[in-house]
Amino acid sequence: EKSRKVSIAELAQVLSHERWLRSAGRVAAAVGGLDGVWDLTYSSGIRAIYHISTTGAVRAEGKLDGVGLGQLYRNRSSGFEFVLYGVHSSGKFELARLSLDGRLELEHWVG
């Protein structure tokens, strides 16, 4: 499945929110059990491996549309404890949480 194009307004909104998180000191100092190596398969069939450090830094491997380097921030939006910026192309982010059975759950967002 192909992602839709991100408008300039949507990109500005995402970047503004990331800047606010950085300035508010919401970098995930403790990642609540998300640290480690995660082998992911998206609903589109794309596979990726996320390496998450104890400070929330993320390095991703696989066929992704961004630089593959990102940062988790504390978020608490829509039942997700973290938001991940930087792994995918500009304007895209993921909400992240650890499920009760120990799986990494992600929701991929555009804009």
PDB file of C-alpha atoms in Angstrom:
ATOM      1  CA  GLU A   1       0.000   0.000   0.000  1.00  0.00           C
ATOM      2  CA  LYS A   2       1.291   3.450  -0.865  1.00  0.00           C
ATOM      3  CA  SER A   3       1.242   6.386   1.542  1.00  0.00           C
ATOM      4  CA  ARG A   4      -0.467   9.554   0.463  1.00  0.00           C
ATOM      5  CA  LYS A   5       1.551  12.745  -0.055  1.00  0.00           C
ATOM      6  CA  VAL A   6       2.017  14.940   3.005  1.00  0.00           C
ATOM      7  CA  SER A   7       0.916  18.553   2.561  1.00  0.00           C
ATOM      8  CA  ILE A   8       3.117  21.442   3.666  1.00  0.00           C
ATOM      9  CA  ALA A   9       0.577  22.306   6.377  1.00  0.00           C
ATOM     10  CA  GLU A  10       0.609  18.715   7.709  1.00  0.00           C
ATOM     11  CA  LEU A  11       4.404  18.632   7.682  1.00  0.00           C
ATOM     12  CA  ALA A  12       4.556  21.948   9.546  1.00  0.00           C
ATOM     13  CA  GLN A  13       2.144  20.617  12.176  1.00  0.00           C
ATOM     14  CA  VAL A  14       4.168  17.432  12.743  1.00  0.00           C
ATOM     15  CA  LEU A  15       7.475  19.329  12.935  1.00  0.00           C
ATOM     16  CA  SER A  16       5.967  21.877  15.308  1.00  0.00           C
ATOM     17  CA  HIS A  17       4.746  19.113  17.628  1.00  0.00           C
ATOM     18  CA  GLU A  18       8.179  17.420  17.575  1.00  0.00           C
ATOM     19  CA  ARG A  19       9.894  20.751  18.424  1.00  0.00           C
ATOM     20  CA  TRP A  20       7.450  21.253  21.301  1.00  0.00           C
ATOM     21  CA  LEU A  21       8.192  17.773  22.666  1.00  0.00           C
ATOM     22  CA  ARG A  22      11.941  18.460  22.502  1.00  0.00           C
ATOM     23  CA  SER A  23      11.624  21.840  24.221  1.00  0.00           C
ATOM     24  CA  ALA A  24       9.307  20.445  26.896  1.00  0.00           C
ATOM     25  CA  GLY A  25      11.910  17.829  27.823  1.00  0.00           C
ATOM     26  CA  ARG A  26       9.650  14.927  26.923  1.00  0.00           C
ATOM     27  CA  VAL A  27      12.421  12.807  25.408  1.00  0.00           C
ATOM     28  CA  ALA A  28      11.752   9.309  26.652  1.00  0.00           C
ATOM     29  CA  ALA A  29      14.357   8.925  29.400  1.00  0.00           C
ATOM     30  CA  ALA A  30      12.825   5.573  30.305  1.00  0.00           C
ATOM     31  CA  VAL A  31      11.186   3.669  27.487  1.00  0.00           C
ATOM     32  CA  GLY A  32       9.001   1.406  29.583  1.00  0.00           C
ATOM     33  CA  GLY A  33      10.291  -1.935  28.333  1.00  0.00           C
ATOM     34  CA  LEU A  34      10.478  -0.933  24.670  1.00  0.00           C
ATOM     35  CA  ASP A  35      14.276  -1.041  24.631  1.00  0.00           C
ATOM     36  CA  GLY A  36      15.746  -3.908  22.674  1.00  0.00           C
ATOM     37  CA  VAL A  37      15.521  -5.257  19.131  1.00  0.00           C
ATOM     38  CA  TRP A  38      12.106  -5.624  17.498  1.00  0.00           C
ATOM     39  CA  ASP A  39      11.407  -7.517  14.259  1.00  0.00           C
ATOM     40  CA  LEU A  40       8.356  -5.824  12.701  1.00  0.00           C
ATOM     41  CA  THR A  41       6.043  -6.640   9.816  1.00  0.00           C
ATOM     42  CA  TYR A  42       3.692  -3.851   8.711  1.00  0.00           C
ATOM     43  CA  SER A  43       0.223  -4.575   7.335  1.00  0.00           C
ATOM     44  CA  SER A  44       1.618  -3.695   3.883  1.00  0.00           C
ATOM     45  CA  GLY A  45       4.067  -6.596   4.227  1.00  0.00           C
ATOM     46  CA  ILE A  46       7.140  -4.383   4.679  1.00  0.00           C
ATOM     47  CA  ARG A  47       9.557  -5.733   7.292  1.00  0.00           C
ATOM     48  CA  ALA A  48      11.767  -3.633   9.519  1.00  0.00           C
ATOM     49  CA  ILE A  49      13.984  -4.154  12.519  1.00  0.00           C
ATOM     50  CA  TYR A  50      13.931  -1.463  15.216  1.00  0.00           C
ATOM     51  CA  HIS A  51      16.834  -1.136  17.635  1.00  0.00           C
ATOM     52  CA  ILE A  52      15.568   0.913  20.606  1.00  0.00           C
ATOM     53  CA  SER A  53      18.021   2.140  23.235  1.00  0.00           C
ATOM     54  CA  THR A  54      17.221   2.748  26.896  1.00  0.00           C
ATOM     55  CA  THR A  55      17.218   6.503  26.131  1.00  0.00           C
ATOM     56  CA  GLY A  56      14.607   6.116  23.382  1.00  0.00           C
ATOM     57  CA  ALA A  57      16.954   6.506  20.405  1.00  0.00           C
ATOM     58  CA  VAL A  58      15.744   4.331  17.511  1.00  0.00           C
ATOM     59  CA  ARG A  59      17.725   2.904  14.601  1.00  0.00           C
ATOM     60  CA  ALA A  60      15.657   1.120  11.983  1.00  0.00           C
ATOM     61  CA  GLU A  61      16.753  -1.335   9.303  1.00  0.00           C
ATOM     62  CA  GLY A  62      14.686  -2.359   6.319  1.00  0.00           C
ATOM     63  CA  LYS A  63      12.925  -0.862   3.332  1.00  0.00           C
ATOM     64  CA  LEU A  64      11.756   2.382   4.952  1.00  0.00           C
ATOM     65  CA  ASP A  65      11.079   5.728   3.310  1.00  0.00           C
ATOM     66  CA  GLY A  66      13.137   7.815   5.739  1.00  0.00           C
ATOM     67  CA  VAL A  67      16.604   8.024   7.260  1.00  0.00           C
ATOM     68  CA  GLY A  68      15.953   5.203   9.719  1.00  0.00           C
ATOM     69  CA  LEU A  69      17.086   7.163  12.781  1.00  0.00           C
ATOM     70  CA  GLY A  70      14.543   8.467  15.250  1.00  0.00           C
ATOM     71  CA  GLN A  71      13.638   9.314  18.813  1.00  0.00           C
ATOM     72  CA  LEU A  72      10.826   8.173  21.094  1.00  0.00           C
ATOM     73  CA  TYR A  73       9.041  10.873  23.102  1.00  0.00           C
ATOM     74  CA  ARG A  74       6.509  10.507  25.910  1.00  0.00           C
ATOM     75  CA  ASN A  75       3.103  11.176  24.423  1.00  0.00           C
ATOM     76  CA  ARG A  76       0.020   9.499  25.986  1.00  0.00           C
ATOM     77  CA  SER A  77      -2.186  10.021  22.939  1.00  0.00           C
ATOM     78  CA  SER A  78      -4.971   7.637  21.949  1.00  0.00           C
ATOM     79  CA  GLY A  79      -3.826   5.103  24.539  1.00  0.00           C
ATOM     80  CA  PHE A  80      -0.227   5.089  23.295  1.00  0.00           C
ATOM     81  CA  GLU A  81       2.537   6.058  25.710  1.00  0.00           C
ATOM     82  CA  PHE A  82       5.122   7.148  23.121  1.00  0.00           C
ATOM     83  CA  VAL A  83       5.432   8.853  19.758  1.00  0.00           C
ATOM     84  CA  LEU A  84       8.310   8.071  17.372  1.00  0.00           C
ATOM     85  CA  TYR A  85       9.649  10.737  15.015  1.00  0.00           C
ATOM     86  CA  GLY A  86      12.462  10.548  12.474  1.00  0.00           C
ATOM     87  CA  VAL A  87      12.475   6.951  11.276  1.00  0.00           C
ATOM     88  CA  HIS A  88      10.149   7.579   8.330  1.00  0.00           C
ATOM     89  CA  SER A  89      10.058  10.475   5.882  1.00  0.00           C
ATOM     90  CA  SER A  90       9.102  13.965   7.065  1.00  0.00           C
ATOM     91  CA  GLY A  91       5.503  14.307   8.148  1.00  0.00           C
ATOM     92  CA  LYS A  92       5.180  10.666   9.199  1.00  0.00           C
ATOM     93  CA  PHE A  93       5.309   9.360  12.752  1.00  0.00           C
ATOM     94  CA  GLU A  94       4.285   6.355  14.802  1.00  0.00           C
ATOM     95  CA  LEU A  95       2.460   6.013  18.088  1.00  0.00           C
ATOM     96  CA  ALA A  96       4.009   3.216  20.157  1.00  0.00           C
ATOM     97  CA  ARG A  97       3.212   1.139  23.240  1.00  0.00           C
ATOM     98  CA  LEU A  98       3.972  -2.194  24.812  1.00  0.00           C
ATOM     99  CA  SER A  99       0.986  -4.552  24.793  1.00  0.00           C
ATOM    100  CA  LEU A 100      -0.022  -6.589  27.827  1.00  0.00           C
ATOM    101  CA  ASP A 101       1.469  -9.699  26.201  1.00  0.00           C
ATOM    102  CA  GLY A 102       4.825  -7.945  25.604  1.00  0.00           C
ATOM    103  CA  ARG A 103       4.489  -7.043  21.918  1.00  0.00           C
ATOM    104  CA  LEU A 104       5.446  -3.681  20.422  1.00  0.00           C
ATOM    105  CA  GLU A 105       2.313  -2.057  19.001  1.00  0.00           C
ATOM    106  CA  LEU A 106       2.639   0.760  16.470  1.00  0.00           C
ATOM    107  CA  GLU A 107       0.159   3.015  14.704  1.00  0.00           C
ATOM    108  CA  HIS A 108       1.638   4.665  11.614  1.00  0.00           C
ATOM    109  CA  TRP A 109       0.465   8.219  10.906  1.00  0.00           C
ATOM    110  CA  VAL A 110       0.879  10.631   8.004  1.00  0.00           C
ATOM    111  CA  GLY A 111       0.493  14.331   8.767  1.00  0.00           C
TER     112      GLY A 111
END
